[in-house]
mmCIF file of C-alpha atoms and ligand atoms in Angstrom:
data_model
loop_
_atom_site.group_PDB
_atom_site.id
_atom_site.type_symbol
_atom_site.label_atom_id
_atom_site.label_comp_id
_atom_site.label_asym_id
_atom_site.label_seq_id
_atom_site.Cartn_x
_atom_site.Cartn_y
_atom_site.Cartn_z
ATOM 1 C CA MET A 232 116.839 93.502 39.449
ATOM 2 C CA ILE A 233 116.695 93.096 43.230
ATOM 3 C CA ALA A 234 120.378 91.839 43.076
ATOM 4 C CA PRO A 235 121.978 94.419 41.238
ATOM 5 C CA LEU A 236 119.902 97.157 42.824
ATOM 6 C CA LEU A 237 121.363 95.421 46.057
ATOM 7 C CA ARG A 238 124.761 95.138 44.943
ATOM 8 C CA LEU A 239 124.354 99.139 44.162
ATOM 9 C CA PHE A 240 123.162 100.265 47.247
ATOM 10 C CA ARG A 241 124.924 98.004 49.235
ATOM 11 C CA PRO A 242 122.178 98.619 52.211
ATOM 12 C CA ARG A 243 124.152 97.302 55.116
ATOM 13 C CA LEU A 244 126.686 100.128 54.689
ATOM 14 C CA ALA A 245 124.233 102.551 53.642
ATOM 15 C CA LEU A 246 122.083 101.415 57.089
ATOM 16 C CA LEU A 247 124.947 101.381 59.300
ATOM 17 C CA ASN A 248 125.488 105.028 58.325
ATOM 18 C CA GLY A 249 121.983 105.927 59.108
ATOM 19 C CA VAL A 250 122.641 103.998 62.657
ATOM 20 C CA ALA A 251 125.297 106.164 62.979
ATOM 21 C CA ALA A 252 123.387 109.540 62.485
ATOM 22 C CA VAL A 253 120.826 107.863 65.267
ATOM 23 C CA ALA A 254 123.678 107.914 67.346
ATOM 24 C CA GLY A 255 124.330 111.559 67.083
ATOM 25 C CA TYR A 256 120.408 112.256 67.564
ATOM 26 C CA LEU A 257 120.567 109.808 71.209
ATOM 27 C CA LEU A 258 123.609 111.405 72.327
ATOM 28 C CA HIS A 259 121.459 114.768 72.501
ATOM 29 C CA PRO A 260 119.084 115.223 75.559
ATOM 30 C CA ALA A 261 116.508 116.396 73.699
ATOM 31 C CA GLU A 262 113.210 114.268 73.506
ATOM 32 C CA VAL A 263 112.975 111.393 70.861
ATOM 33 C CA ARG A 264 110.664 111.993 68.491
ATOM 34 C CA VAL A 265 110.262 108.704 66.602
ATOM 35 C CA LEU A 266 109.137 109.354 63.397
ATOM 36 C CA SER A 267 112.294 112.238 62.942
ATOM 37 C CA LEU A 268 114.430 109.467 63.928
ATOM 38 C CA GLY A 269 112.972 107.448 61.215
ATOM 39 C CA ALA A 270 113.469 110.280 58.573
ATOM 40 C CA LEU A 271 116.745 110.842 59.912
ATOM 41 C CA LEU A 272 117.673 106.962 59.753
ATOM 42 C CA GLY A 273 116.218 106.585 56.096
ATOM 43 C CA GLY A 274 117.735 109.814 54.925
ATOM 44 C CA VAL A 275 121.426 109.355 55.483
ATOM 45 C CA ALA A 276 121.019 105.722 54.446
ATOM 46 C CA LEU A 277 119.248 106.565 51.062
ATOM 47 C CA LEU A 278 121.956 109.155 50.935
ATOM 48 C CA ALA A 279 124.817 106.832 51.699
ATOM 49 C CA ALA A 280 123.334 104.307 48.997
ATOM 50 C CA GLY A 281 122.935 106.852 46.217
ATOM 51 C CA GLY A 282 126.398 107.948 47.208
ATOM 52 C CA SER A 283 127.526 104.184 46.657
ATOM 53 C CA ALA A 284 125.704 104.168 43.580
ATOM 54 C CA ILE A 285 127.631 107.552 42.228
ATOM 55 C CA ASN A 286 130.066 106.083 43.558
ATOM 56 C CA GLN A 287 130.179 103.238 41.636
ATOM 57 C CA VAL A 288 129.296 104.438 38.005
ATOM 58 C CA VAL A 289 132.537 106.966 38.492
ATOM 59 C CA GLU A 290 134.398 103.219 39.386
ATOM 60 C CA ARG A 291 133.210 101.232 37.259
ATOM 61 C CA ASP A 292 136.550 100.723 35.731
ATOM 62 C CA LEU A 293 138.334 99.906 39.233
ATOM 63 C CA ASP A 294 135.258 97.441 39.850
ATOM 64 C CA ARG A 295 136.042 95.424 37.027
ATOM 65 C CA LEU A 296 139.739 95.016 37.981
ATOM 66 C CA MET A 297 138.900 93.536 41.265
ATOM 67 C CA VAL A 298 137.613 90.108 42.200
ATOM 68 C CA ARG A 299 135.042 92.025 45.356
ATOM 69 C CA THR A 300 133.536 94.000 42.936
ATOM 70 C CA ASN A 301 133.422 92.730 39.555
ATOM 71 C CA ARG A 302 130.194 91.325 40.046
ATOM 72 C CA ARG A 303 128.670 95.168 40.867
ATOM 73 C CA PRO A 304 125.938 95.953 38.308
ATOM 74 C CA LEU A 305 127.993 98.142 36.225
ATOM 75 C CA PRO A 306 130.880 95.855 35.262
ATOM 76 C CA GLN A 307 128.623 92.778 35.080
ATOM 77 C CA GLY A 308 126.703 95.022 32.437
ATOM 78 C CA ASP A 309 123.498 94.896 34.462
ATOM 79 C CA LEU A 310 122.745 98.699 34.687
ATOM 80 C CA THR A 311 124.108 101.462 32.288
ATOM 81 C CA PRO A 312 125.982 104.196 33.812
ATOM 82 C CA ARG A 313 123.256 106.701 32.987
ATOM 83 C CA SER A 314 120.264 104.531 34.644
ATOM 84 C CA ALA A 315 122.817 104.042 37.775
ATOM 85 C CA THR A 316 123.281 107.769 37.910
ATOM 86 C CA VAL A 317 119.486 108.287 37.571
ATOM 87 C CA ILE A 318 118.848 105.773 40.501
ATOM 88 C CA GLY A 319 121.482 107.208 42.709
ATOM 89 C CA ALA A 320 120.595 110.714 41.795
ATOM 90 C CA ALA A 321 117.010 109.828 43.110
ATOM 91 C CA ALA A 322 118.065 107.731 46.097
ATOM 92 C CA VAL A 323 119.940 110.967 47.226
ATOM 93 C CA THR A 324 116.993 113.380 46.313
ATOM 94 C CA GLY A 325 114.748 110.989 48.696
ATOM 95 C CA GLY A 326 117.677 111.254 51.456
ATOM 96 C CA LEU A 327 117.292 115.109 51.175
ATOM 97 C CA LEU A 328 113.767 115.492 51.453
ATOM 98 C CA LEU A 329 113.709 113.303 54.435
ATOM 99 C CA LEU A 330 116.150 115.145 56.060
ATOM 100 C CA ALA A 331 114.802 118.655 55.023
ATOM 101 C CA ALA A 332 111.180 117.331 56.490
ATOM 102 C CA ALA A 333 112.305 116.077 59.569
ATOM 103 C CA GLY A 334 114.798 118.759 60.495
ATOM 104 C CA GLY A 335 114.726 121.859 58.136
ATOM 105 C CA LEU A 336 118.088 123.303 56.249
ATOM 106 C CA LEU A 337 120.888 122.046 58.055
ATOM 107 C CA PRO A 338 120.803 118.382 57.960
ATOM 108 C CA PRO A 339 120.545 118.098 54.240
ATOM 109 C CA LEU A 340 123.135 120.668 53.848
ATOM 110 C CA LEU A 341 125.211 118.780 55.615
ATOM 111 C CA GLY A 342 124.372 115.512 53.925
ATOM 112 C CA ALA A 343 125.044 116.997 50.810
ATOM 113 C CA ALA A 344 128.035 117.982 51.927
ATOM 114 C CA ALA A 345 129.481 114.599 53.181
ATOM 115 C CA LEU A 346 128.173 113.351 50.128
ATOM 116 C CA GLY A 347 129.975 115.833 48.025
ATOM 117 C CA TRP A 348 133.153 115.155 50.073
ATOM 118 C CA TYR A 349 132.719 111.345 49.308
ATOM 119 C CA LEU A 350 132.294 111.903 45.761
ATOM 120 C CA ALA A 351 134.618 114.366 45.025
ATOM 121 C CA ILE A 352 137.145 114.354 47.134
ATOM 122 C CA TYR A 353 137.655 110.446 48.620
ATOM 123 C CA THR A 354 136.765 108.738 45.336
ATOM 124 C CA PRO A 355 139.237 110.934 42.922
ATOM 125 C CA LEU A 356 141.838 110.467 45.761
ATOM 126 C CA LYS A 357 141.810 106.945 46.106
ATOM 127 C CA ARG A 358 143.613 105.937 42.975
ATOM 128 C CA ARG A 359 146.500 108.549 43.900
ATOM 129 C CA THR A 360 147.111 108.125 47.233
ATOM 130 C CA SER A 361 146.836 105.561 50.007
ATOM 131 C CA LEU A 362 145.793 108.823 52.308
ATOM 132 C CA ALA A 363 142.557 109.306 50.947
ATOM 133 C CA LEU A 364 141.223 107.665 53.690
ATOM 134 C CA ALA A 365 142.314 110.349 55.813
ATOM 135 C CA ALA A 366 140.274 112.386 54.068
ATOM 136 C CA GLY A 367 137.614 109.857 53.171
ATOM 137 C CA ALA A 368 137.001 109.290 57.137
ATOM 138 C CA VAL A 369 135.652 112.963 57.514
ATOM 139 C CA CYS A 370 132.481 112.174 55.604
ATOM 140 C CA GLY A 371 132.107 108.905 56.920
ATOM 141 C CA ALA A 372 132.255 110.690 60.401
ATOM 142 C CA ALA A 373 129.445 113.348 59.441
ATOM 143 C CA PRO A 374 126.235 110.978 59.957
ATOM 144 C CA PRO A 375 126.360 111.622 63.760
ATOM 145 C CA LEU A 376 126.686 115.429 63.148
ATOM 146 C CA ILE A 377 124.042 115.040 61.000
ATOM 147 C CA GLY A 378 121.769 113.158 63.991
ATOM 148 C CA TRP A 379 122.683 115.622 66.464
ATOM 149 C CA CYS A 380 121.662 119.042 64.329
ATOM 150 C CA LEU A 381 118.504 117.465 63.208
ATOM 151 C CA ALA A 382 117.793 116.670 67.382
ATOM 152 C CA GLY A 383 118.047 120.349 67.508
ATOM 153 C CA GLY A 384 122.124 120.677 68.702
ATOM 154 C CA SER A 385 124.825 123.048 67.249
ATOM 155 C CA PRO A 386 127.287 121.176 65.119
ATOM 156 C CA THR A 387 130.191 122.759 66.998
ATOM 157 C CA ASP A 388 128.971 121.156 70.370
ATOM 158 C CA TYR A 389 132.037 119.517 71.751
ATOM 159 C CA ARG A 390 130.137 116.535 72.481
ATOM 160 C CA VAL A 391 128.979 115.778 69.242
ATOM 161 C CA MET A 392 132.349 116.509 67.769
ATOM 162 C CA PHE A 393 133.713 113.615 70.505
ATOM 163 C CA LEU A 394 131.244 111.244 68.987
ATOM 164 C CA ALA A 395 132.400 112.375 65.380
ATOM 165 C CA GLY A 396 135.906 112.010 66.393
ATOM 166 C CA LEU A 397 135.475 108.666 67.460
ATOM 167 C CA LEU A 398 134.060 107.381 64.419
ATOM 168 C CA TYR A 399 136.690 109.126 62.702
ATOM 169 C CA LEU A 400 139.300 107.099 64.314
ATOM 170 C CA TRP A 401 137.343 103.848 63.640
ATOM 171 C CA GLN A 402 136.920 103.924 60.188
ATOM 172 C CA ILE A 403 140.868 103.861 59.957
ATOM 173 C CA PRO A 404 141.334 100.270 61.276
ATOM 174 C CA HIS A 405 138.019 99.330 59.744
ATOM 175 C CA PHE A 406 139.301 100.098 55.978
ATOM 176 C CA TRP A 407 142.907 99.142 57.202
ATOM 177 C CA LEU A 408 142.179 95.548 57.968
ATOM 178 C CA PHE A 409 139.747 95.525 55.078
ATOM 179 C CA GLN A 410 142.544 96.537 52.631
ATOM 180 C CA ARG A 411 144.915 94.081 54.471
ATOM 181 C CA ARG A 412 142.291 91.121 53.572
ATOM 182 C CA HIS A 413 142.194 91.953 50.063
ATOM 183 C CA ALA A 414 145.472 93.515 49.455
ATOM 184 C CA ALA A 415 145.806 91.287 46.250
ATOM 185 C CA ASP A 416 142.843 92.885 44.742
ATOM 186 C CA TYR A 417 143.625 96.553 45.301
ATOM 187 C CA ARG A 418 147.513 95.818 43.386
ATOM 188 C CA ALA A 419 145.486 94.321 40.783
ATOM 189 C CA ALA A 420 143.289 97.806 40.897
ATOM 190 C CA GLY A 421 146.529 99.961 40.730
ATOM 191 C CA ILE A 422 144.922 101.371 43.849
ATOM 192 C CA PRO A 423 147.705 102.413 46.464
ATOM 193 C CA LEU A 424 147.535 100.805 49.595
ATOM 194 C CA LEU A 425 147.767 102.133 53.214
ATOM 195 C CA ARG A 426 151.230 100.343 53.705
ATOM 196 C CA PRO A 427 152.284 102.196 56.972
ATOM 197 C CA PRO A 428 156.388 101.229 56.929
ATOM 198 C CA VAL A 429 157.539 98.149 59.492
ATOM 199 C CA GLY A 430 155.994 96.874 62.250
ATOM 200 C CA GLU A 431 152.188 97.740 60.275
ATOM 201 C CA THR A 432 150.623 94.886 62.782
ATOM 202 C CA GLY A 433 151.857 97.055 65.594
ATOM 203 C CA LEU A 434 150.408 100.421 64.333
ATOM 204 C CA VAL A 435 146.908 98.560 63.948
ATOM 205 C CA TRP A 436 147.067 97.870 67.804
ATOM 206 C CA LEU A 437 148.310 101.094 68.505
ATOM 207 C CA TRP A 438 145.302 102.701 66.310
ATOM 208 C CA MET A 439 143.077 100.405 68.450
ATOM 209 C CA ALA A 440 144.813 102.038 72.162
ATOM 210 C CA ALA A 441 144.002 105.647 70.821
ATOM 211 C CA LEU A 442 140.421 104.244 69.890
ATOM 212 C CA THR A 443 140.325 102.871 73.128
ATOM 213 C CA ALA A 444 141.083 105.904 74.883
ATOM 214 C CA ALA A 445 139.164 107.849 72.541
ATOM 215 C CA ALA A 446 135.761 105.795 73.724
ATOM 216 C CA MET A 447 136.901 105.955 77.402
ATOM 217 C CA LEU A 448 136.831 110.400 77.069
ATOM 218 C CA LEU A 449 132.937 109.838 76.653
ATOM 219 C CA PRO A 450 131.905 108.949 79.818
ATOM 220 C CA ALA A 451 134.959 110.928 81.843
ATOM 221 C CA PHE A 452 133.874 114.036 80.092
ATOM 222 C CA GLY A 453 130.200 113.560 81.437
ATOM 223 C CA ILE A 454 128.868 113.166 77.480
ATOM 224 C CA ILE A 455 127.809 109.896 78.631
ATOM 225 C CA GLY A 456 126.200 109.636 81.614
ATOM 226 C CA GLN A 457 123.775 106.809 82.706
ATOM 227 C CA GLN A 458 124.835 104.602 80.151
ATOM 228 C CA ALA A 459 128.508 105.067 81.246
ATOM 229 C CA ALA A 460 128.778 101.206 82.743
ATOM 230 C CA LEU A 461 127.550 99.806 79.303
ATOM 231 C CA TRP A 462 129.350 101.948 77.772
ATOM 232 C CA TYR A 463 132.874 100.879 79.381
ATOM 233 C CA ALA A 464 131.373 96.934 78.853
ATOM 234 C CA LEU A 465 131.163 97.562 75.190
ATOM 235 C CA PHE A 466 134.009 99.646 74.218
ATOM 236 C CA PRO A 467 137.099 100.068 76.375
ATOM 237 C CA LEU A 468 136.711 96.498 77.700
ATOM 238 C CA PRO A 469 136.345 94.233 74.370
ATOM 239 C CA LEU A 470 139.061 96.638 72.731
ATOM 240 C CA ALA A 471 141.591 95.933 75.621
ATOM 241 C CA VAL A 472 140.967 92.650 75.680
ATOM 242 C CA ILE A 473 141.014 92.210 71.793
ATOM 243 C CA SER A 474 144.003 93.997 71.178
ATOM 244 C CA LEU A 475 146.004 92.688 74.171
ATOM 245 C CA ALA A 476 145.177 89.566 72.819
ATOM 246 C CA ARG A 477 146.400 91.001 69.406
ATOM 247 C CA SER A 478 143.639 88.623 67.703
ATOM 248 C CA GLU A 479 142.601 90.088 64.259
ATOM 249 C CA ARG A 480 140.257 87.374 63.762
ATOM 250 C CA PHE A 481 138.106 88.793 66.632
ATOM 251 C CA LEU A 482 139.142 92.540 65.898
ATOM 252 C CA PHE A 483 137.728 92.201 62.091
ATOM 253 C CA PRO A 484 133.958 91.696 63.024
ATOM 254 C CA TYR A 485 133.920 93.867 66.250
ATOM 255 C CA LEU A 486 134.619 96.840 64.471
ATOM 256 C CA ASN A 487 131.933 96.410 62.046
ATOM 257 C CA LEU A 488 129.675 95.957 64.685
ATOM 258 C CA PHE A 489 131.001 99.106 66.300
ATOM 259 C CA PRO A 490 128.608 102.139 65.226
ATOM 260 C CA LEU A 491 126.018 99.561 66.081
ATOM 261 C CA LEU A 492 127.443 98.970 69.424
ATOM 262 C CA VAL A 493 127.702 102.885 69.846
ATOM 263 C CA THR A 494 124.267 103.822 69.171
ATOM 264 C CA VAL A 495 122.799 100.670 71.213
ATOM 265 C CA THR A 496 124.438 101.944 74.287
ATOM 266 C CA LEU A 497 123.170 105.549 73.497
ATOM 267 C CA SER A 498 119.840 103.957 72.916
ATOM 268 C CA LEU A 499 119.549 102.869 76.793
ATOM 269 C CA GLY A 500 117.222 104.829 78.764
ATOM 270 C CA ARG A 501 115.795 106.946 75.630
ATOM 271 C CA PHE A 502 112.846 105.299 75.060
HETATM 272 C C1 LIG B 214 135.850 106.543 54.061
HETATM 273 C C2 LIG B 214 135.663 105.689 54.997
HETATM 274 C C3 LIG B 214 135.509 104.334 54.604
HETATM 275 C C4 LIG B 214 135.884 103.553 53.689
HETATM 276 C C5 LIG B 214 137.154 103.748 52.996
HETATM 277 C C6 LIG B 214 135.033 102.604 54.089
HETATM 278 C C7 LIG B 214 135.617 101.262 53.182
HETATM 279 C C8 LIG B 214 134.858 100.012 53.206
HETATM 280 C C9 LIG B 214 135.265 98.985 52.305
HETATM 281 C C10 LIG B 214 135.743 98.981 51.274
HETATM 282 C C11 LIG B 214 133.868 97.682 52.393
HETATM 283 C C12 LIG B 214 133.828 96.814 51.426
HETATM 284 C C13 LIG B 214 132.664 97.305 50.351
HETATM 285 C C14 LIG B 214 132.138 96.393 49.550
HETATM 286 O O1 LIG B 214 132.991 94.874 49.491
HETATM 287 O O2 LIG B 214 131.256 95.906 49.112
HETATM 288 C C15 LIG B 214 133.417 98.468 53.563
HETATM 289 C C16 LIG B 214 132.237 97.750 54.232
HETATM 290 C C17 LIG B 214 131.519 98.285 55.216
HETATM 291 N N1 LIG B 214 131.582 99.545 55.470
HETATM 292 FE FE1 LIG B 214 132.904 100.778 55.374
HETATM 293 N N2 LIG B 214 134.245 102.035 55.025
HETATM 294 C C18 LIG B 214 134.135 103.728 55.417
HETATM 295 C C19 LIG B 214 133.655 104.532 56.140
HETATM 296 C C20 LIG B 214 132.438 103.583 56.458
HETATM 297 C C21 LIG B 214 131.693 104.122 57.631
HETATM 298 C C22 LIG B 214 131.377 105.599 57.840
HETATM 299 C C23 LIG B 214 130.362 103.330 58.142
HETATM 300 C C24 LIG B 214 129.307 102.923 58.819
HETATM 301 C C25 LIG B 214 128.745 104.050 59.685
HETATM 302 C C26 LIG B 214 130.933 101.646 57.159
HETATM 303 C C27 LIG B 214 130.554 100.791 57.458
HETATM 304 C C28 LIG B 214 130.353 99.439 56.480
HETATM 305 C C29 LIG B 214 130.270 98.277 56.662
HETATM 306 C C30 LIG B 214 128.737 97.798 57.420
HETATM 307 C C31 LIG B 214 130.696 97.218 55.580
HETATM 308 C C32 LIG B 214 130.324 95.974 55.385
HETATM 309 C C33 LIG B 214 128.986 96.158 53.958
HETATM 310 C C34 LIG B 214 128.615 94.543 53.873
HETATM 311 O O3 LIG B 214 129.491 94.145 54.174
HETATM 312 O O4 LIG B 214 127.825 94.844 52.913
HETATM 313 N N3 LIG B 214 132.063 102.102 56.445
HETATM 314 N N4 LIG B 214 133.696 99.629 54.106
HETATM 315 C C1 LIG B 215 125.770 111.399 55.276
HETATM 316 C C2 LIG B 215 126.800 110.633 54.535
HETATM 317 C C3 LIG B 215 126.308 110.764 52.820
HETATM 318 C C4 LIG B 215 128.063 110.527 54.583
HETATM 319 C C5 LIG B 215 128.718 109.497 54.264
HETATM 320 C C6 LIG B 215 129.334 108.211 54.630
HETATM 321 C C7 LIG B 215 129.565 107.213 53.394
HETATM 322 C C8 LIG B 215 129.267 106.806 51.931
HETATM 323 C C9 LIG B 215 131.329 107.042 53.752
HETATM 324 C C10 LIG B 215 131.720 106.311 52.794
HETATM 325 C C11 LIG B 215 132.019 104.873 53.160
HETATM 326 C C12 LIG B 215 131.971 103.972 52.029
HETATM 327 C C13 LIG B 215 131.243 103.183 51.192
HETATM 328 C C14 LIG B 215 133.547 103.866 51.633
HETATM 329 C C15 LIG B 215 134.156 102.808 50.772
HETATM 330 O O1 LIG B 215 134.071 103.218 49.152
HETATM 331 P P1 LIG B 215 134.663 102.558 48.648
HETATM 332 O O2 LIG B 215 134.922 103.264 46.887
HETATM 333 O O3 LIG B 215 136.164 102.351 49.145
HETATM 334 O O4 LIG B 215 134.263 101.285 48.126
HETATM 335 P P2 LIG B 215 134.475 100.273 47.448
HETATM 336 O O5 LIG B 215 135.910 100.119 46.990
HETATM 337 O O6 LIG B 215 133.951 98.989 47.749
HETATM 338 O O7 LIG B 215 133.897 100.732 46.356
#
């Protein structure tokens, strides 16, 4: 029963959303409260895991059509739509309760809004237009906002807007490269491919230049202070080298690490 649950919850993806929320928490100058940090990481990860479960209930017809997803518990019959929905709802409830216990009303409200956006906007749009990603990346940029607000910050503070904006920009190539690798799968399922016009690879590198420039804005605006040297070493430098070398082989794994590298940098000197 463990394997189907892991495929339903997608723990690496869920955890990385929790890690992205921790980045928002650490960006805030308030003193780090380890219990709150743990509740934030667990709460957002449970929300993302619950969202993945409910997304798989909604997309069980599509998942059956793709090699990448047809081993998931619903196409395999390991779980019924009803049991997967109950399990997903339990994870979401747990996540909301954890966020409320640690941060009051705003963090769970933001989490519920992000989850609603993912399930009610991104998931239906994905079947209709490749631009679903542009909408979906909005909810994917929510975790740092949740962490920032749980630390006591305002959701409209320019500092967290910069960090959420960076995560927004990152999701585009993160998914774009992934979809290119599984293009045949997406065609088989009839899911519109993010196929920009001629010069697709040129656009990917253009986007990487934008991501590099955006990463450089955080120290440039003083949003990141003492960690600036590490920030430049982990972001603009590798991104510039990979982009100049146009090495998709290095770009893909580097991109999957990106939110973790952001959090590692922001944790410097905070504990
Ligand atoms: C709407 C925005 C996003 C889209 C469309 C997207 C799309 C995807 C897809 C299709 C996969 C492959 C999943 C699989 O094969 O099971 C994936 C993997 C992954 N995504 Fe994203 N993603 C988005 C946002 C995010 C965010 C916000 C994070 C974390 C901050 C994230 C982290 C990951 C990780 C860590 C994996 C690898 C999971 C694994 O290997 O088990 N993604 N993403
Ligand atoms: C706080 C909170 C809950 C924020 C929302 C974060 C979140 C769940 C972002 C979406 C990440 C994701 C798994 C997209 C892939 O969906 P997909 O349906 O394209 O993936 P698939 O094709 O592998 O099923």
